[in-house]
């Protein structure tokens, strides 16, 4: 009997989605391909909190984050142009192939499991969820609270015209289903799913997952590639810098547009393996062969130790250091929409400086 109980306990420790043939699968969940990441707990986290308390934090200047009035009439009528609109943090509206896609939608005032505490939005949203056109597809990169917001996904599930399709990494579908949210399509790294004229793929990122102290890395994380008849858009998701990006370029051959994080990177000793800074973001832009990139994951929440407007200074310096033209990698104003055109992408020979 004791042996049977021990055997049963051992079997319960194996993650139900574990595939021993895949190197990023582990018996207890998932891992990165090239490096482990700090996972936000343990001595490192408390050292960071003590450092914040004793050293203080830079002055915040949220008023410096640019903001414009969005053209909601155009966005709601558009069925032909390929556009991207920055709503805030990592939430971006993609209009491609006649479909409306939201990346990591977050329309709440806090990035937190509770409404009364946690990181508060420091710049106002340029629009409400109700002002957007009906959303067809939601791409969720991972389950952290600044990327997966419970009230927002419930509102999307209840939107007029019916819920969107939620595309999520392995294991994250369980959380959505427990919330009564669907339909859900789950993907592993390199898996693809067709949605109308679009081919949508999940690709690797160097990060981690957790919503509680007890579910560390039990769901996967990643980025997304959307291919519309050869016109390719890429969202990296949260990530540290790694060889994954050259691997992604090798698979997809470059991108017409890339959405790359540029914020929440200080202190570097704690954040480096899980969040890129502006210099590393430019290296990703080059590694994946992006024709045009926008920086996200900044200007909305106070999550890390750099100033909320730091990328406005850091990105131009990083572009110059790597010889990237100013128009090739930009920061949008909140509410800004840009129309993407088909133009030649950088060649495979593009290298870092």
Coordinates of C-alpha atoms in Angstrom, one line a residue:
X1 CA 0.0 0.0 0.0
X2 CA 2.8 2.4 0.9
X3 CA 4.5 1.7 -2.4
X4 CA 1.2 2.4 -4.3
X5 CA 0.8 5.7 -2.4
X6 CA 4.3 6.7 -3.2
X7 CA 3.8 5.8 -6.8
X8 CA 0.6 7.8 -7.0
X9 CA 2.3 10.8 -5.4
X10 CA 5.1 10.6 -7.9
X11 CA 2.7 10.4 -10.8
X12 CA 0.9 13.5 -9.6
X13 CA 4.1 15.5 -9.9
X14 CA 4.3 15.1 -13.7
X15 CA 2.7 18.0 -15.5
X16 CA -0.3 16.8 -17.5
X17 CA 1.0 18.5 -20.7
X18 CA 4.5 17.1 -20.3
X19 CA 6.0 15.9 -23.6
X20 CA 9.5 14.4 -23.0
X21 CA 10.4 14.8 -26.6
X22 CA 10.3 18.6 -26.3
X23 CA 13.3 20.2 -24.5
X24 CA 11.2 23.1 -23.1
X25 CA 8.8 20.7 -21.4
X26 CA 9.7 19.6 -17.9
X27 CA 7.9 17.1 -15.7
X28 CA 6.7 20.0 -13.5
X29 CA 5.9 22.5 -16.3
X30 CA 7.9 24.5 -18.8
X31 CA 11.3 26.1 -19.2
X32 CA 13.3 28.4 -21.5
X33 CA 15.4 27.1 -24.4
X34 CA 18.6 28.9 -23.6
X35 CA 18.6 30.2 -20.0
X36 CA 16.8 30.0 -16.8
X37 CA 15.1 33.2 -15.6
X38 CA 14.7 34.8 -12.2
X39 CA 11.1 34.0 -11.3
X40 CA 10.3 36.9 -9.1
X41 CA 10.7 35.1 -5.8
X42 CA 13.4 34.1 -3.3
X43 CA 16.3 36.2 -2.0
X44 CA 16.8 38.1 -5.2
X45 CA 13.3 39.6 -5.0
X46 CA 13.7 40.7 -1.4
X47 CA 17.1 42.2 -2.2
X48 CA 15.5 44.2 -4.9
X49 CA 12.7 45.4 -2.6
X50 CA 15.3 46.4 0.0
X51 CA 17.3 48.3 -2.6
X52 CA 14.2 50.2 -3.7
X53 CA 13.5 51.1 -0.1
X54 CA 17.0 52.3 0.7
X55 CA 18.1 53.9 -2.6
X56 CA 14.8 55.4 -3.7
X57 CA 13.4 55.6 -7.2
X58 CA 13.8 58.1 -10.0
X59 CA 11.3 60.9 -10.4
X60 CA 8.3 59.8 -12.5
X61 CA 7.2 62.0 -15.4
X62 CA 4.0 60.4 -16.8
X63 CA 3.0 63.7 -18.4
X64 CA 5.9 63.3 -20.8
X65 CA 4.4 60.1 -22.3
X66 CA 2.8 61.4 -25.5
X67 CA -0.9 60.9 -26.1
X68 CA -3.3 61.7 -29.0
X69 CA -7.0 61.4 -29.6
X70 CA -7.6 58.1 -31.5
X71 CA -9.5 58.1 -34.8
X72 CA -12.2 55.8 -33.5
X73 CA -14.4 56.3 -36.6
X74 CA -11.7 55.1 -38.9
X75 CA -10.8 52.1 -36.6
X76 CA -14.4 51.0 -36.5
X77 CA -14.9 51.3 -40.2
X78 CA -11.6 49.9 -41.4
X79 CA -11.7 46.5 -43.1
X80 CA -8.9 46.9 -45.7
X81 CA -5.9 48.7 -44.2
X82 CA -3.4 46.9 -42.1
X83 CA -3.0 49.0 -39.0
X84 CA -1.5 48.9 -35.5
X85 CA -2.8 51.1 -32.6
X86 CA -1.1 51.5 -29.2
X87 CA -3.6 51.4 -26.4
X88 CA -1.1 51.2 -23.6
X89 CA 1.5 48.9 -22.1
X90 CA 1.5 45.7 -24.3
X91 CA -2.1 46.2 -25.5
X92 CA -2.1 46.9 -29.2
X93 CA -4.9 46.7 -31.7
X94 CA -3.9 45.0 -35.0
X95 CA -6.2 45.2 -37.9
X96 CA -5.0 42.8 -40.6
X97 CA -6.9 40.7 -43.2
X98 CA -10.2 42.3 -42.2
X99 CA -9.9 41.0 -38.6
X100 CA -9.4 42.9 -35.4
X101 CA -6.7 41.5 -33.0
X102 CA -5.8 42.6 -29.5
X103 CA -2.5 41.7 -28.0
X104 CA -2.4 41.2 -24.2
X105 CA -5.6 43.3 -23.6
X106 CA -5.5 45.3 -20.3
X107 CA -8.1 48.0 -19.7
X108 CA -8.1 48.0 -15.8
X109 CA -6.6 50.6 -13.5
X110 CA -4.2 48.2 -11.8
X111 CA -2.0 45.3 -12.9
X112 CA -2.8 43.3 -9.9
X113 CA -4.9 40.4 -8.6
X114 CA -6.9 42.9 -6.6
X115 CA -8.5 46.2 -7.4
X116 CA -7.4 48.1 -4.3
X117 CA -3.6 47.5 -4.4
X118 CA -0.8 46.8 -6.8
X119 CA 0.7 48.8 -9.7
X120 CA -1.7 51.5 -10.8
X121 CA -1.9 52.9 -14.3
X122 CA 0.0 56.2 -14.4
X123 CA -1.3 57.4 -17.8
X124 CA -4.9 57.3 -18.8
X125 CA -6.2 54.9 -21.4
X126 CA -6.8 56.7 -24.8
X127 CA -10.0 54.7 -25.4
X128 CA -12.3 52.2 -23.7
X129 CA -12.8 48.7 -24.7
X130 CA -16.4 49.5 -25.7
X131 CA -15.1 52.1 -28.2
X132 CA -13.1 49.6 -30.2
X133 CA -14.5 47.6 -33.1
X134 CA -15.6 44.1 -32.3
X135 CA -12.5 42.0 -31.5
X136 CA -12.1 38.8 -33.5
X137 CA -8.9 37.4 -32.0
X138 CA -7.1 37.9 -28.6
X139 CA -3.4 36.9 -28.3
X140 CA -2.3 36.4 -24.7
X141 CA 1.5 35.9 -24.4
X142 CA 1.5 34.7 -20.7
X143 CA -0.3 34.9 -17.5
X144 CA 1.3 37.8 -15.5
X145 CA -1.2 40.3 -14.3
X146 CA 0.0 43.1 -16.6
X147 CA -0.7 40.9 -19.6
X148 CA -3.7 38.7 -18.5
X149 CA -6.3 40.9 -16.9
X150 CA -9.4 39.1 -15.5
X151 CA -11.9 41.9 -15.9
X152 CA -10.8 42.7 -19.4
X153 CA -11.0 39.1 -20.7
X154 CA -14.5 38.8 -19.2
X155 CA -15.6 42.0 -20.9
X156 CA -14.2 40.7 -24.2
X157 CA -16.0 37.4 -23.7
X158 CA -19.3 39.4 -23.3
X159 CA -18.7 41.8 -26.1
X160 CA -21.6 42.5 -28.5
X161 CA -21.6 40.1 -31.5
X162 CA -20.1 37.3 -29.5
X163 CA -16.7 36.5 -27.9
X164 CA -13.4 36.6 -29.8
X165 CA -11.2 33.6 -30.2
X166 CA -8.5 33.5 -27.5
X167 CA -5.1 32.1 -28.6
X168 CA -2.9 31.2 -25.7
X169 CA 0.2 29.1 -24.8
X170 CA -0.1 25.6 -23.4
X171 CA -1.7 25.4 -20.0
X172 CA -3.2 28.9 -20.0
X173 CA -6.4 27.6 -21.5
X174 CA -7.1 25.9 -18.2
X175 CA -7.3 29.3 -16.4
X176 CA -9.6 30.7 -19.1
X177 CA -11.9 27.7 -19.1
X178 CA -12.2 27.8 -15.3
X179 CA -13.3 31.4 -15.8
X180 CA -15.9 30.3 -18.3
X181 CA -14.1 32.1 -21.1
X182 CA -13.9 30.8 -24.7
X183 CA -13.5 29.8 -27.4
X184 CA -9.9 29.0 -26.7
X185 CA -7.2 27.7 -29.0
X186 CA -4.0 26.5 -27.3
X187 CA -0.6 26.4 -28.9
X188 CA 2.9 25.1 -28.1
X189 CA 6.0 26.8 -29.4
X190 CA 6.1 26.7 -33.2
X191 CA 2.5 25.5 -33.5
X192 CA 0.2 27.4 -35.9
X193 CA -3.5 27.9 -36.2
X194 CA -5.5 29.3 -39.2
X195 CA -8.0 32.1 -38.5
X196 CA -9.7 33.2 -41.7
X197 CA -7.0 34.5 -44.0
X198 CA -4.4 34.5 -41.2
X199 CA -1.9 31.9 -40.0
X200 CA -1.0 32.6 -36.4
X201 CA 1.9 30.9 -34.7
X202 CA 3.3 30.8 -31.1
X203 CA 7.0 31.3 -30.9
X204 CA 9.5 31.1 -28.1
X205 CA 10.4 33.9 -25.7
X206 CA 12.7 33.9 -22.6
X207 CA 10.4 34.5 -19.7
X208 CA 8.3 32.6 -17.1
X209 CA 4.7 32.3 -15.8
X210 CA 2.9 32.6 -12.5
X211 CA -0.3 34.0 -11.0
X212 CA 0.1 32.5 -7.5
X213 CA 3.0 31.3 -5.4
X214 CA 2.0 27.7 -6.3
X215 CA 1.8 27.7 -10.2
X216 CA 5.3 28.6 -11.2
X217 CA 5.9 27.8 -14.9
X218 CA 2.9 25.5 -15.1
X219 CA 1.6 27.4 -18.2
X220 CA 3.8 28.3 -21.2
X221 CA 4.7 31.8 -22.4
X222 CA 5.8 33.1 -25.8
X223 CA 5.3 35.5 -28.7
X224 CA 3.1 35.4 -31.7
X225 CA 3.6 35.6 -35.5
X226 CA 0.6 36.6 -37.7
X227 CA 1.1 35.9 -41.4
X228 CA -1.4 37.4 -43.9
X229 CA -0.5 36.2 -47.4
X230 CA 3.2 36.8 -46.7
X231 CA 2.8 40.0 -44.8
X232 CA 4.2 39.1 -41.3
X233 CA 3.6 40.7 -38.0
X234 CA 5.5 39.7 -34.8
X235 CA 4.9 40.3 -31.1
X236 CA 7.7 39.1 -28.9
X237 CA 5.8 39.0 -25.6
X238 CA 7.8 39.7 -22.4
X239 CA 11.3 38.3 -22.9
X240 CA 15.0 38.5 -22.0
X241 CA 17.5 38.7 -24.8
X242 CA 18.4 35.2 -26.2
X243 CA 19.3 33.3 -29.4
X244 CA 15.6 32.6 -29.8
X245 CA 15.2 35.7 -32.0
X246 CA 17.7 34.5 -34.7
X247 CA 15.9 31.1 -34.6
X248 CA 12.6 32.9 -35.2
X249 CA 14.1 34.8 -38.1
X250 CA 15.4 31.5 -39.5
X251 CA 11.9 30.1 -39.4
X252 CA 9.9 33.0 -40.8
X253 CA 12.4 35.0 -42.8
X254 CA 11.9 38.5 -41.4
X255 CA 8.9 40.6 -40.6
X256 CA 7.1 43.7 -41.9
X257 CA 6.3 44.7 -38.3
X258 CA 7.5 43.8 -34.9
X259 CA 6.1 44.7 -31.5
X260 CA 9.0 44.6 -28.9
X261 CA 9.1 45.5 -25.2
X262 CA 11.3 48.4 -24.2
X263 CA 10.4 48.9 -20.6
X264 CA 10.5 47.3 -17.1
X265 CA 14.2 46.4 -17.1
X266 CA 15.7 47.9 -14.0
X267 CA 17.5 46.8 -11.9
X268 CA 19.4 44.9 -14.6
X269 CA 20.9 42.4 -12.1
X270 CA 17.4 41.2 -11.4
X271 CA 15.5 41.8 -14.6
X272 CA 18.0 41.1 -17.4
X273 CA 17.1 37.5 -18.1
X274 CA 13.3 38.2 -18.2
X275 CA 13.0 41.8 -19.6
X276 CA 15.0 43.5 -22.3
X277 CA 16.2 47.1 -22.2
X278 CA 16.2 49.4 -25.2
X279 CA 19.6 48.3 -26.5
X280 CA 18.5 44.6 -26.4
X281 CA 15.2 45.5 -28.0
X282 CA 17.0 47.1 -30.9
X283 CA 19.1 43.9 -31.2
X284 CA 15.8 41.9 -31.3
X285 CA 14.6 44.2 -34.1
X286 CA 17.8 43.4 -36.1
X287 CA 17.8 39.7 -35.2
X288 CA 14.3 39.0 -36.4
X289 CA 14.8 41.1 -39.5
X290 CA 12.0 43.6 -38.9
X291 CA 11.3 46.4 -41.4
X292 CA 9.4 48.5 -38.9
X293 CA 9.2 48.0 -35.1
X294 CA 7.3 49.7 -32.2
X295 CA 8.3 49.7 -28.6
X296 CA 5.7 48.6 -26.0
X297 CA 5.6 47.6 -22.3
X298 CA 6.3 51.2 -21.1
X299 CA 4.5 54.4 -20.3
X300 CA 1.5 52.9 -18.6
X301 CA 2.3 51.1 -15.2
X302 CA 5.1 51.6 -12.7
X303 CA 6.4 48.1 -12.6
X304 CA 10.2 48.3 -12.3
X305 CA 12.8 50.9 -11.3
X306 CA 13.4 53.0 -14.4
X307 CA 11.4 56.2 -14.9
X308 CA 8.1 55.6 -16.8
X309 CA 9.4 57.8 -19.7
X310 CA 12.9 56.3 -19.8
X311 CA 12.5 54.6 -23.2
X312 CA 11.9 58.0 -24.8
X313 CA 15.6 58.7 -24.1
X314 CA 17.0 55.1 -24.1
X315 CA 15.6 54.0 -27.5
X316 CA 17.1 56.8 -29.6
X317 CA 20.5 56.2 -28.0
X318 CA 20.2 52.4 -28.7
X319 CA 19.1 53.0 -32.3
X320 CA 22.1 55.3 -32.9
X321 CA 24.5 52.8 -31.3
X322 CA 23.3 50.1 -33.7
X323 CA 23.0 52.2 -36.8
X324 CA 19.2 51.8 -37.0
X325 CA 17.3 54.7 -38.7
X326 CA 15.0 56.6 -36.4
X327 CA 11.9 55.7 -38.5
X328 CA 12.7 52.0 -38.3
X329 CA 12.0 51.5 -34.6
X330 CA 9.7 54.0 -32.9
X331 CA 7.6 54.8 -29.9
X332 CA 3.9 55.5 -30.5
X333 CA 1.8 58.1 -28.7
X334 CA -1.0 56.5 -26.7
X335 CA -3.9 56.2 -29.0
X336 CA -1.8 56.5 -32.2
X337 CA -2.6 54.4 -35.3
X338 CA -0.2 53.7 -38.1
X339 CA -1.0 52.1 -41.4
X340 CA 1.5 49.4 -42.4
X341 CA 2.5 49.1 -46.1
X342 CA 4.1 46.3 -48.0
X343 CA 7.7 47.3 -48.5
X344 CA 11.0 45.4 -48.8
X345 CA 12.2 43.9 -45.5
X346 CA 15.8 44.0 -44.3
X347 CA 18.1 41.3 -45.8
X348 CA 19.4 38.3 -43.9
X349 CA 22.8 39.9 -44.0
X350 CA 21.7 42.7 -41.6
X351 CA 24.1 42.6 -38.6
X352 CA 24.5 44.4 -35.3
X353 CA 27.0 47.2 -34.9

